[in-house]
Coordinates of C-alpha atoms in Angstrom, one line a residue:
Chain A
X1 CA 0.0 0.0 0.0
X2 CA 1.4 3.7 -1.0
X3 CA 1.7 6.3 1.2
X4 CA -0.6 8.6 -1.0
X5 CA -2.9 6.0 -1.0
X6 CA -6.8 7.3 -0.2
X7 CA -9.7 5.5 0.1
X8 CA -12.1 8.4 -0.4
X9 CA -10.5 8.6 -3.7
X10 CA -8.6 5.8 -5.4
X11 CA -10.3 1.7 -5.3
X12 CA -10.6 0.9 -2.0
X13 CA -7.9 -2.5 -1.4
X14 CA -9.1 -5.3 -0.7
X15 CA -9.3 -6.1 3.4
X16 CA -6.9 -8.0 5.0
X17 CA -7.7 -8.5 8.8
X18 CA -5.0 -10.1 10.3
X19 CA -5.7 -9.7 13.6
X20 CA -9.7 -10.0 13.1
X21 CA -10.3 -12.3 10.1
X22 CA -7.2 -13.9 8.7
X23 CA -8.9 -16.2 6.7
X24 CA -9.2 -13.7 3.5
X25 CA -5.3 -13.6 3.5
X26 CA -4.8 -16.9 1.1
X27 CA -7.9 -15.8 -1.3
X28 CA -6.1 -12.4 -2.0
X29 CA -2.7 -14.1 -2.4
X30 CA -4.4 -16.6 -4.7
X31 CA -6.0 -13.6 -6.8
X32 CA -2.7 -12.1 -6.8
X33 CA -0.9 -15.0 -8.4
X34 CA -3.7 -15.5 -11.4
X35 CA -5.1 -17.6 -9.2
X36 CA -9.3 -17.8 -7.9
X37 CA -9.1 -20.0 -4.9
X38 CA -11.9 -21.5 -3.0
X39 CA -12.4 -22.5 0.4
X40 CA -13.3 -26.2 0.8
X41 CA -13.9 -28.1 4.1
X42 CA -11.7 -30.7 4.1
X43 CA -13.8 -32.9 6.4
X44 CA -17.4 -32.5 5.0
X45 CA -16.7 -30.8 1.4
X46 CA -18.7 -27.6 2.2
X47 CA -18.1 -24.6 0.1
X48 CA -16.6 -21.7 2.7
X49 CA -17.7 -18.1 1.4
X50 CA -16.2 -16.5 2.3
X51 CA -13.4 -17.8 3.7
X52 CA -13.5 -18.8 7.5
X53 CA -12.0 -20.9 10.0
X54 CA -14.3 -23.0 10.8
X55 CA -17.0 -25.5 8.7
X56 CA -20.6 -24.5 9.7
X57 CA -21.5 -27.7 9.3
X58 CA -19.4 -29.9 10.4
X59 CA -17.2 -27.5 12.7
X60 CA -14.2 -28.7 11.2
X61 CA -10.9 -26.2 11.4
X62 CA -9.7 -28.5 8.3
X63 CA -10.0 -27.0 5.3
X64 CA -8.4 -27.2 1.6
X65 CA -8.2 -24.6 -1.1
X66 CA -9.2 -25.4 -4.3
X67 CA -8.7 -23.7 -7.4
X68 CA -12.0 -22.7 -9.3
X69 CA -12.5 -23.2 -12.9
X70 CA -13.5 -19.7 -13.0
X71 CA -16.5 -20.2 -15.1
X72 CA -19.9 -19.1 -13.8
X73 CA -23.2 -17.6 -14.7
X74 CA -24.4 -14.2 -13.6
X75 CA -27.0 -14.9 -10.9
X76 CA -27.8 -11.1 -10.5
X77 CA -26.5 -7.5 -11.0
X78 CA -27.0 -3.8 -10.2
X79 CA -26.1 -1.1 -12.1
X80 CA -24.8 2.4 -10.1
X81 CA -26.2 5.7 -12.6
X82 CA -24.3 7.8 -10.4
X83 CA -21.2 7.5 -9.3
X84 CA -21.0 5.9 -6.1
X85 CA -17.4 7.0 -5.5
X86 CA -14.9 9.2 -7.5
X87 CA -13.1 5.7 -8.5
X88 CA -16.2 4.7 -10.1
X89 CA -17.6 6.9 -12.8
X90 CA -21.5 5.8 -13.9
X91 CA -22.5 4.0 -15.2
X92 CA -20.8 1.3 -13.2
X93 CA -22.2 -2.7 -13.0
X94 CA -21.5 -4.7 -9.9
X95 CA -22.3 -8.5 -10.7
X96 CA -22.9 -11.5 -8.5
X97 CA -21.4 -14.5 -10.0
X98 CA -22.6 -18.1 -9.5
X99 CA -19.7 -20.1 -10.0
X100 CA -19.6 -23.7 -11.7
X101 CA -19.0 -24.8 -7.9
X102 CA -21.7 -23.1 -6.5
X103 CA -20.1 -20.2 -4.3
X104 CA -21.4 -16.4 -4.9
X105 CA -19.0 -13.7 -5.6
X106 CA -19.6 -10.3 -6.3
X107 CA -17.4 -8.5 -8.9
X108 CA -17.7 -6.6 -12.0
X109 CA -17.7 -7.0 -16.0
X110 CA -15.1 -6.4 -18.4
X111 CA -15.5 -6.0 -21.6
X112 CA -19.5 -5.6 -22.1
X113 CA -21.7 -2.8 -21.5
X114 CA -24.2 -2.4 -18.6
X115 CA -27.1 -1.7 -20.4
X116 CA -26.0 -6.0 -22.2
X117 CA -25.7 -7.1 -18.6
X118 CA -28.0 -10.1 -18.1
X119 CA -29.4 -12.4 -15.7
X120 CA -27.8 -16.0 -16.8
X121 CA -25.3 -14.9 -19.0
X122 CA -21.9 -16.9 -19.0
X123 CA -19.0 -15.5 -18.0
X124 CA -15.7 -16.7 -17.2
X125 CA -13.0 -14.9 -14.5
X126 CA -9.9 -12.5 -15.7
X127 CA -7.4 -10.7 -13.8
X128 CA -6.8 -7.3 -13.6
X129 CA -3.8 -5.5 -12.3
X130 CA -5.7 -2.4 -10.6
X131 CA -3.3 -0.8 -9.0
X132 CA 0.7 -0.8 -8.2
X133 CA 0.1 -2.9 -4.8
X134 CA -3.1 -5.2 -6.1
X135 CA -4.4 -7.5 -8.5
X136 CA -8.4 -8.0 -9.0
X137 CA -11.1 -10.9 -10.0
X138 CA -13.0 -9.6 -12.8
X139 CA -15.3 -11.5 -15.6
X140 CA -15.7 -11.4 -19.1
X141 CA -18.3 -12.8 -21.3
X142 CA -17.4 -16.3 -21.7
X143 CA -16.2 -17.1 -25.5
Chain B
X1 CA -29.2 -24.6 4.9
X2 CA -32.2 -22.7 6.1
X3 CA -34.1 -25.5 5.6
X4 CA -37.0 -23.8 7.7
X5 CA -37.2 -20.9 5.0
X6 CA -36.6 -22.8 1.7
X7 CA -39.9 -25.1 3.0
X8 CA -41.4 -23.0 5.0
X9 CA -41.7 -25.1 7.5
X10 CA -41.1 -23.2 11.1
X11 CA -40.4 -25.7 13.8
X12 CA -43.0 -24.0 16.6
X13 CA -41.8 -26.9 18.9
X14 CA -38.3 -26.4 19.2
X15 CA -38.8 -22.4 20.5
X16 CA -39.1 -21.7 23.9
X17 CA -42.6 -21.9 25.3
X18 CA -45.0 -19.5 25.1
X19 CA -46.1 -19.5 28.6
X20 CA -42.9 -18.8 29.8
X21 CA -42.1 -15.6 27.5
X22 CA -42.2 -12.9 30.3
X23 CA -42.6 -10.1 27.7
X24 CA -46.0 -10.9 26.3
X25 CA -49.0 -9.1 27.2
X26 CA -46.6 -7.9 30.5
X27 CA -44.7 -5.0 29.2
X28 CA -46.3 -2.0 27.0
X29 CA -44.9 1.3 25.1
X30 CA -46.5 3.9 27.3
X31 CA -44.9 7.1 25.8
X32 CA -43.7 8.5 22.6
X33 CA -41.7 11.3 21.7
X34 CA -39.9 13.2 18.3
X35 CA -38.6 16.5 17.0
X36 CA -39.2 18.1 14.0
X37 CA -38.1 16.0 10.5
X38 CA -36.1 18.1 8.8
X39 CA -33.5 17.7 5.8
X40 CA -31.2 20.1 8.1
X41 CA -31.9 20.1 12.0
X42 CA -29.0 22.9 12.3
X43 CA -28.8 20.9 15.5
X44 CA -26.3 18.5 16.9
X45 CA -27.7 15.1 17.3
X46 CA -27.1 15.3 21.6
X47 CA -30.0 18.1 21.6
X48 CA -32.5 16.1 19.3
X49 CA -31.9 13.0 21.4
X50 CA -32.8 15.4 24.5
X51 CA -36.0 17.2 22.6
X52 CA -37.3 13.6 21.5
X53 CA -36.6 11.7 24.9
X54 CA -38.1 14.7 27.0
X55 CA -41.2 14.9 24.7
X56 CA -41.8 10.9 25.0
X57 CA -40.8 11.1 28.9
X58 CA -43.8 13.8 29.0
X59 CA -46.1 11.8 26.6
X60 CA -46.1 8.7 29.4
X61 CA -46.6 11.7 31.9
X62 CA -43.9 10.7 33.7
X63 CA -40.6 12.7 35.5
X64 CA -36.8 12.5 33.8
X65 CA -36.0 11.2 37.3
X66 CA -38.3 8.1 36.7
X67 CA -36.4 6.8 33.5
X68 CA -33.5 4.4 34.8
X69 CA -32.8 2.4 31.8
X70 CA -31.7 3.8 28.3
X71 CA -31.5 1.4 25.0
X72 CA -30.1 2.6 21.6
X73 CA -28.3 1.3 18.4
X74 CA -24.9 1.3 18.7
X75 CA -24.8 3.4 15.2
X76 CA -25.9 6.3 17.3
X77 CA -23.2 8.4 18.0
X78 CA -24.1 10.8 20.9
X79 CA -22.4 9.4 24.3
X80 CA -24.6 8.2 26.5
X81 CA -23.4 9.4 29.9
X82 CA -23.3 12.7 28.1
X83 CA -27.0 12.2 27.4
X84 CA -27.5 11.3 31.0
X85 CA -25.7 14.2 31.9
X86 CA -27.8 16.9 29.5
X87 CA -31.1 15.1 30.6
X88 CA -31.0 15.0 34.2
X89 CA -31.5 11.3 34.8
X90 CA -29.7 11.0 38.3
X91 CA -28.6 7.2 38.1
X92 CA -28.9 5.2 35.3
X93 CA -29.4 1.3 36.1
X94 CA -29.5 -0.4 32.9
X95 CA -28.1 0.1 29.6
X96 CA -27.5 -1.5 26.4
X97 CA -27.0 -0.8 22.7
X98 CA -28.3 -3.3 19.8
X99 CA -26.2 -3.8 16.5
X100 CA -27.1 -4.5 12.9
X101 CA -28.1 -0.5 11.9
X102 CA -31.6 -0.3 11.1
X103 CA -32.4 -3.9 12.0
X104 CA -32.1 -3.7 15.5
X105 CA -35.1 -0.5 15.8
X106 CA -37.6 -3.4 16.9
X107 CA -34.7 -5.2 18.8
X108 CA -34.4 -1.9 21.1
X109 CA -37.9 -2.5 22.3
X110 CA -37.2 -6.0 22.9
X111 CA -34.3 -5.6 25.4
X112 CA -35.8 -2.3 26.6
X113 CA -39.3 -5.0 28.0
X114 CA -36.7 -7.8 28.8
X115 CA -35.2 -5.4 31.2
X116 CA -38.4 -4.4 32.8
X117 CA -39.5 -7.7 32.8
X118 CA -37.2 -9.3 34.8
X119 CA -37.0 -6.3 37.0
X120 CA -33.5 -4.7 36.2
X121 CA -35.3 -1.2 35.4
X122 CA -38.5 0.1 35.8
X123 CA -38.9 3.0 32.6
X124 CA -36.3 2.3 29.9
X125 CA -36.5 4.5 27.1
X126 CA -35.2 3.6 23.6
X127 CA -34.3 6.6 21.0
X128 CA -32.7 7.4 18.2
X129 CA -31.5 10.5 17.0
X130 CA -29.5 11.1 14.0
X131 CA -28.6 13.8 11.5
X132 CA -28.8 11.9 8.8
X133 CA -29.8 14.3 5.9
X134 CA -27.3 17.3 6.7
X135 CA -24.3 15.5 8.8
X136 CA -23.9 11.8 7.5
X137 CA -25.3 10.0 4.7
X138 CA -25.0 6.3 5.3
X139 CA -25.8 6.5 0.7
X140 CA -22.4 8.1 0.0
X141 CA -19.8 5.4 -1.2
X142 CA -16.7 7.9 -0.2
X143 CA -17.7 7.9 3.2
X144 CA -18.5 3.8 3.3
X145 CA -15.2 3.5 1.7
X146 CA -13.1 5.1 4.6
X147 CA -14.8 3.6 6.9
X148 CA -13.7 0.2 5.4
X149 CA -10.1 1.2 6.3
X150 CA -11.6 1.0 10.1
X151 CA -14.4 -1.4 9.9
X152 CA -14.4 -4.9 11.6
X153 CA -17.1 -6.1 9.0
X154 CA -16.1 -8.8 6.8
X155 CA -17.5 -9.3 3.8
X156 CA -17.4 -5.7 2.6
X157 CA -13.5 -6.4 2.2
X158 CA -14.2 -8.6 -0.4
X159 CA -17.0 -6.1 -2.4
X160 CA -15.4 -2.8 -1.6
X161 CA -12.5 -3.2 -4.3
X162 CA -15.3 -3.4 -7.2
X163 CA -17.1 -0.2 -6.3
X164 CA -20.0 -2.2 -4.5
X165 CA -20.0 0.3 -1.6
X166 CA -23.4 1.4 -0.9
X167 CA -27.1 0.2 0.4
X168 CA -28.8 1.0 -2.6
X169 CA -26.4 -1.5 -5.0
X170 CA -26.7 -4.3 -2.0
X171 CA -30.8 -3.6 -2.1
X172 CA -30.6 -3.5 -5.9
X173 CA -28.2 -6.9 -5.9
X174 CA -31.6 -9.0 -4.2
X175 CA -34.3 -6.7 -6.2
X176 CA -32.7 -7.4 -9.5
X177 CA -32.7 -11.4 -8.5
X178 CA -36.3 -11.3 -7.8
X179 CA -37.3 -9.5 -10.6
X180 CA -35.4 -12.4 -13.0
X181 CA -36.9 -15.4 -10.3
X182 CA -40.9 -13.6 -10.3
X183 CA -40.6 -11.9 -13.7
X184 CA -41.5 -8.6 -12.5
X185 CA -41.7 -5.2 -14.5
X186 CA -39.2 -2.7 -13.7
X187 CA -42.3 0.4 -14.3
X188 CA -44.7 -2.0 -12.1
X189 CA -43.2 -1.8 -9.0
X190 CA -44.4 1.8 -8.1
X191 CA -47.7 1.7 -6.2
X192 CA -46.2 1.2 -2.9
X193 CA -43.4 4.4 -3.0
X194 CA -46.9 6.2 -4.6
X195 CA -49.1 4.8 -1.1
X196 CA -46.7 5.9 1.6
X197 CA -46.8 9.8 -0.8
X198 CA -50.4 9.9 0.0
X199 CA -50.0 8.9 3.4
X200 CA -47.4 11.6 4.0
X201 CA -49.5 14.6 2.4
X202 CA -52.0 13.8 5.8
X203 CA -48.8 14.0 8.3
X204 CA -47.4 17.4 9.0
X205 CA -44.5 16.1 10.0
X206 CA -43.5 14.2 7.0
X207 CA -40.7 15.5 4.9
X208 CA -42.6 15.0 1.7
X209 CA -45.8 16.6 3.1
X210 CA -47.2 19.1 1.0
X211 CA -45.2 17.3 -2.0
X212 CA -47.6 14.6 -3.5
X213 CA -46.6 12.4 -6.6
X214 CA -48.1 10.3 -9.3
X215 CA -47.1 7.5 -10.5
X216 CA -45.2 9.5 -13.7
X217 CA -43.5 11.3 -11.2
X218 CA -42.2 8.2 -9.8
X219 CA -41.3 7.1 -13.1
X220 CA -39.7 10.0 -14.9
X221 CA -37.5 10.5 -11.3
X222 CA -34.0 9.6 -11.9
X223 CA -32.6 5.8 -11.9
X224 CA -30.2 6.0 -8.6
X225 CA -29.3 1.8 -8.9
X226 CA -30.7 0.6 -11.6
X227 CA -33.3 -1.9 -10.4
X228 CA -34.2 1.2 -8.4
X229 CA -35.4 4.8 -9.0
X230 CA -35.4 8.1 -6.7
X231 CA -38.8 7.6 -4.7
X232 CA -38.2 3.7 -4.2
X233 CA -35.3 5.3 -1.6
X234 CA -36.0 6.6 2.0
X235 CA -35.3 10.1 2.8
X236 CA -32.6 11.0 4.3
X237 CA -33.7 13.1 7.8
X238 CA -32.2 15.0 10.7
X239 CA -34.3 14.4 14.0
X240 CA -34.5 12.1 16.6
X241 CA -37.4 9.9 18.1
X242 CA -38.1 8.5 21.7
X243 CA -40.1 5.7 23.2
X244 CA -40.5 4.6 27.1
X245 CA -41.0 1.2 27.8
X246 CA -42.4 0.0 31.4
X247 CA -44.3 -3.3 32.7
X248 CA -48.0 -3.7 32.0
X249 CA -48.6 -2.9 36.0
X250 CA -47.3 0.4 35.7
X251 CA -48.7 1.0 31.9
X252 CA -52.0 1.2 33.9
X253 CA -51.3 4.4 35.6
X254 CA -49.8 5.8 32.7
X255 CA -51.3 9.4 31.0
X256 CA -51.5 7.3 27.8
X257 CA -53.7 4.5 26.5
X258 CA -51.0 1.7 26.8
X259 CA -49.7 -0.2 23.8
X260 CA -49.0 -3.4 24.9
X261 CA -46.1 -6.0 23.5
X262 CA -47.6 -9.1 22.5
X263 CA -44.7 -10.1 21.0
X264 CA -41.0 -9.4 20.3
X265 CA -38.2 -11.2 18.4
X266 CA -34.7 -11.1 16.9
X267 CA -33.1 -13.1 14.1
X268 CA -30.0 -13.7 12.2
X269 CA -30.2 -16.8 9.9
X270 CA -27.1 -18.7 9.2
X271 CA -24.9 -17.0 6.3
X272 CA -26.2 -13.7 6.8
X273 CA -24.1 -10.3 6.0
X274 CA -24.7 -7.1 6.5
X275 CA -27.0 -6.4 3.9
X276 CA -25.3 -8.4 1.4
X277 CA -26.4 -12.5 2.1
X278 CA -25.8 -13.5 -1.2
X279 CA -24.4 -17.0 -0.3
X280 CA -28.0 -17.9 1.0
X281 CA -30.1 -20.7 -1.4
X282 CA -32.2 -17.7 -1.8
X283 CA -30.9 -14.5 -2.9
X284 CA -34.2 -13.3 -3.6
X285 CA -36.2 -13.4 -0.3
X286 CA -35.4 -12.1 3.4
X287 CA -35.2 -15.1 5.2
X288 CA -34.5 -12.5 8.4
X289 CA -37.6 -11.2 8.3
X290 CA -39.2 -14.3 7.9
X291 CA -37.9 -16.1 10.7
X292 CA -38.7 -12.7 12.8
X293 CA -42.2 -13.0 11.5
X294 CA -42.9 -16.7 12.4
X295 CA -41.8 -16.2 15.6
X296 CA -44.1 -13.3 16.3
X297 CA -47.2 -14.9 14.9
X298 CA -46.0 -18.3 17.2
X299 CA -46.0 -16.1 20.0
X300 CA -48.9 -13.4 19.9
X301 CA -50.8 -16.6 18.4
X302 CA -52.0 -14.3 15.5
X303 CA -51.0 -14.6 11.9
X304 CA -50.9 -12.1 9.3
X305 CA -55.0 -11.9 8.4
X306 CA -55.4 -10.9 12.3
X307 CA -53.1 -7.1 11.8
X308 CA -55.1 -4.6 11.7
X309 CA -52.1 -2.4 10.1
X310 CA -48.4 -3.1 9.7
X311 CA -45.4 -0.8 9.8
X312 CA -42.7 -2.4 8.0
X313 CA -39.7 -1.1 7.3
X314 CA -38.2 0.1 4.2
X315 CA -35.2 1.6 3.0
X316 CA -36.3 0.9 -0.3
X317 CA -39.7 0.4 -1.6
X318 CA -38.7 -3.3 -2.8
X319 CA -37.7 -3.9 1.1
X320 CA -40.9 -3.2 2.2
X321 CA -42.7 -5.1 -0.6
X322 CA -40.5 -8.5 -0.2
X323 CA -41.8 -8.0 3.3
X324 CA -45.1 -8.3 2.8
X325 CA -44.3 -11.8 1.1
X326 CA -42.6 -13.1 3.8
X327 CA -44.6 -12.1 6.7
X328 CA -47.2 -13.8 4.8
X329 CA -49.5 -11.1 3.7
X330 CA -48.9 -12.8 0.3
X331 CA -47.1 -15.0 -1.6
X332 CA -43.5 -14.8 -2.3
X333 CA -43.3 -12.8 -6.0
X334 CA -46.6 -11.7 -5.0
X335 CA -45.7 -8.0 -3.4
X336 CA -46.3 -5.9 -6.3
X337 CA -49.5 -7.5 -7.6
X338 CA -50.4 -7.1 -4.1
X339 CA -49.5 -3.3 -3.9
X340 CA -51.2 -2.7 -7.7
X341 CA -53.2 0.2 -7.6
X342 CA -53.0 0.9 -4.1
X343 CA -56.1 -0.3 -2.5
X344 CA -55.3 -3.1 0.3
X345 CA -52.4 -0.8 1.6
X346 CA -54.5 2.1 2.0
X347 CA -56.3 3.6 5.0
X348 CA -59.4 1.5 4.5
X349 CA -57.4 -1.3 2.5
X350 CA -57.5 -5.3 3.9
X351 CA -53.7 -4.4 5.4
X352 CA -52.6 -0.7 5.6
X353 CA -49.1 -0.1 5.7
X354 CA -46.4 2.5 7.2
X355 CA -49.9 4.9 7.4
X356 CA -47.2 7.8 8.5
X357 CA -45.1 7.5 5.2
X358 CA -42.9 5.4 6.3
X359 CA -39.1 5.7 5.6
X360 CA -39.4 6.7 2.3
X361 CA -42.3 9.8 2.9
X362 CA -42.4 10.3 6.6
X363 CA -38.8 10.3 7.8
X364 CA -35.7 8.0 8.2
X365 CA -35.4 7.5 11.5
X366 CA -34.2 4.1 11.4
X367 CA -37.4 2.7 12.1
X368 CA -38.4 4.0 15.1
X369 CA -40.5 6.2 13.6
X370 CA -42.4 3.2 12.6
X371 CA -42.7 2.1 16.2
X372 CA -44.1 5.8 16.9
X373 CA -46.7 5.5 14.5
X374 CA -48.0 2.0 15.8
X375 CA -48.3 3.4 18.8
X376 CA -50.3 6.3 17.8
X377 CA -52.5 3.8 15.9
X378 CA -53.5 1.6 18.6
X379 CA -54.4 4.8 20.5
X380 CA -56.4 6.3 17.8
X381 CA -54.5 9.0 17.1
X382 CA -52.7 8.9 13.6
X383 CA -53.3 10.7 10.9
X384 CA -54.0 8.6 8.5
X385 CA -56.4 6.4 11.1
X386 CA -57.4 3.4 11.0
X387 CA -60.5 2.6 11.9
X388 CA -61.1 0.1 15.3
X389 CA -57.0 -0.2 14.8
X390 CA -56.2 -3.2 17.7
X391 CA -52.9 -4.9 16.3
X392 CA -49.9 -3.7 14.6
X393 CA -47.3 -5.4 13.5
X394 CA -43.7 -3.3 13.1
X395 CA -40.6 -4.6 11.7
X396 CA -36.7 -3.4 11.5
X397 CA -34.5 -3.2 8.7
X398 CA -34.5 -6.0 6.2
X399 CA -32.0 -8.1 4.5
X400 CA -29.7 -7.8 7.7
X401 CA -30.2 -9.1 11.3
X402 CA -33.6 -8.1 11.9
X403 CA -36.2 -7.6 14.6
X404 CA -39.8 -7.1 14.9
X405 CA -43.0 -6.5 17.4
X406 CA -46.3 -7.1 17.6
X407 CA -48.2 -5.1 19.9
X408 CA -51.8 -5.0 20.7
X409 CA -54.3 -1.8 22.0

């Protein structure tokens, strides 16, 4: 993170809480390397979205992260027609994936226009350097 | 997952027993108190929380000196020994503050009758005062955005990054997904923001009193989030609103005709975020206010076609219409055809709802304005009345951890 960095102005990082919730660290260092991991228990096989210590089902503290195809289907969207934030002129899409594994994540569209955005459309992740100090998940219609 | 919700299928007999909830029918909201609604109070938010609880301590007819128990959100920001201090309450014997923003109004209530209940205080009032409109708007993604470099909460770490930074997109997230699951029109959904207009042109103290709209108005206003439009968002306010709570032996002296609790409940359903459960089976239903709404009905032993008029709350005109499907006032994808035209939300309608204006004409007060307004109905004096009024059910904000009351003339 730079020193000039400002969240009232430039895309707000992603959190890391390493005293709070530690469990985001390895999803962010997984985006950063190209890579979307997911959080699986590895007792019961439950899908952990987000990330967390323990199962809430099984209460296992085992877990395994698994790399995600990256392929999904949008299960909903919204669409900001004014700016929410100086970092995000309008109009601006926010998406909610469905992934082929079943976890949610929201994230946003490259290479489509808002106003094509639709409910069921298949789309497939990318990576985005945003910044000097981060890497995003993004999606793109899939081919 | 929520396998109660998906099948509707509320397990009555695995919740505490009824004859042993201390709260019902044994605690009652005896006074109620506000300042003006204003888009710019030109106040600070310590002297509206004074103005409202000294207008509600009056209401129950009742001496500063009696209150000995305060309750409040923990967004609200004014210090309460300071409060103490400004209001004169010589020694203060309970306290406590409910989380979850706007879903923990109905919550305040709840803890506010536990207390008296079970004898720990004998008047605790519950307030809220905020300068919402002029000081800090919770619908400005800069402000959200710093707060993020501060905030404890977890998930918006992971949404923040893509601009998702605001209550409207979270709201528009759910409404979009229940438009695609229900096939609902975009230009249908206006009736209820149109409703709560009328309602507000017969309460002085609304914000949007004196402004009425048609349904063009309400579509020709800007799109804010696409699913959503101008008027299907509250309105931001400045002001501050006060309630006493005291046992149903007391209520009976009180200057007011009582309302009494018949019931009061909290939930927070497995996998729920702030606003932004999307990992849920359902994104497109509030299982929050669901479970809040069985467990009132198990309790009061009424169901929805025994409210005489429900106060739900609604931060966006979709909140308050997913509500009515699941408190059961309809079926689920049923809200809007249920709001068409008007007519069973209105004064005289089979359920009339937030007959004030609720959050998006009266005034966002973070629900408690809602609770106000239930009061005045079961004593008769709103100003949209309605008529033999003997139930009401009120409700806290939706699509977080939620809370909600039923309470009875």
């Amino acid at each position: 993170m730079t020193s000039s960095y400002d969240p009232t102005r430039d895309v707000p990082r992603p959190a890391r809480w390493e005293v709070l919730y530690r469990s985001s660290g390895p999803f962010w260092d997984g985006v950063a390397s190209g890579k979307l991991l997911l959080q699986r228990c590895a007792s019961c096989a439950r899908w952990l979205t987000p990330p967390r210590p323990m199962c809430p089902g099984c209460q296992s503290r085992e877990h395994e992260w698994v790399q995600s195809t990256g392929r999904g289907t949008v299960h909903s969207f919204a669409t900001y027609r004014h700016a929410p934030h100086p970092a995000f002129p309008a109009p601006h899409s926010v998406v909610l994936v469905e992934l082929e594994e079943g976890p949610r994540l929201v994230s946003s569209l490259v290479g489509i226009a808002p106003e094509n955005i639709a409910v069921g459309q298949a789309v497939e992740v990318v990576f985005t350097h945003a910044a000097d100090d981060f890497t995003l998940f993004q999606f793109k219609p899939a081919a | 997952m929520l396998d109660e919700y998906r099948t509707k299928s509320y397990q009555a007999h695995l919740r505490p027993a009824v004859d042993e909830n201390l709260i019902k029918d044994n605690v009652a909201i005896i006074g109620i108190g506000q300042t003006a609604f204003s888009r710019n109070s030109q106040r600070d938010e310590l002297d509206l929380a004074c103005e409202a609880i000294k207008n509600a301590v009056d209401d129950a007819g009742l001496s500063i000196s009696d209150i000995d128990g305060l309750e409040a959100l923990t967004l609200d920001r004014v210090s309460m020994p300071t409060l103490i201090g400004s209001l004169g309450i010589p020694n203060l014997r309970f306290t406590s503050e409910v989380s979850f923003g706007g879903g923990g109004a109905c919550a305040t209530v709840m803890h506010a009758a536990a207390a008296v209940a079970t004898g720990l205080a004998d008047y605790v009032v519950c307030y809220r005062s905020l300068n919402e409109a002029s000081g800090h708007r919770y619908g400005r993604g800069d402000g959200y955005a710093e707060y993020l470099s501060k905030a404890p909460t977890l998930h918006y770490g992971y949404y923040f990054p893509y601009g998702f930074l605001t209550p409207l997109a979270w709201a528009g997230m759910y409404a979009r997904r229940w438009m695609h699951e229900y096939g609902i029109k975009l230009d249908n959904t206006g009736w209820y923001s149109l409703v709560l207009r009328e309602y507000a042109q017969k309460n002085p103290n609304a914000i949007f009193y004196g402004k009425p709209m048609t349904y063009q108005d309400y579509l020709d206003a800007p799109m804010i989030v696409e699913p959503l439009r101008l008027f299907d968002c509250c309105v931001d306010t400045d002001g501050a609103v006060a309630l006493v709570v005291t046992t149903a032996d007391r209520a009976r002296d009180a200057k007011q005709s009582p309302a009494y609790i018949m019931a009061a409940a909290q939930s927070i359903p497995i996998e729920t975020e702030i606003q932004t459960s999307y990992n849920r089976p359902i994104v497109s239903g509030l299982p929050e206010t669901w479970y809040v709404g069985q467990e009132l009905y198990r309790i009061s032993g009424l169901g929805p076609g025994d409210i005489d008029v429900a106060e739900l709350y609604d931060p966006f005109s979709f909140g308050g219409i997913i509500q009515l499907e699941e408190l059961g006032f309809c079926g689920r994808g049923e809200g809007v055809d249920f709001c068409e035209g008007g007519d069973r939300i209105r004064v005289d309608g089979e359920l009339p709802l937030n007959t004030a204006g609720g959050l998006l004409s009266e005034a966002y007060i973070h629900g408690f304005n809602l609770i106000a307004e239930a009061v005045r109905q079961l004593r008769g004096t709103a100003t949209s009345q309605v008529a033999g009024a003997e139930t009401a059910l009120v409700t806290a904000g939706p699509g977080l951890p939620t809370s909600g009351l039923i309470l009875r003339k």
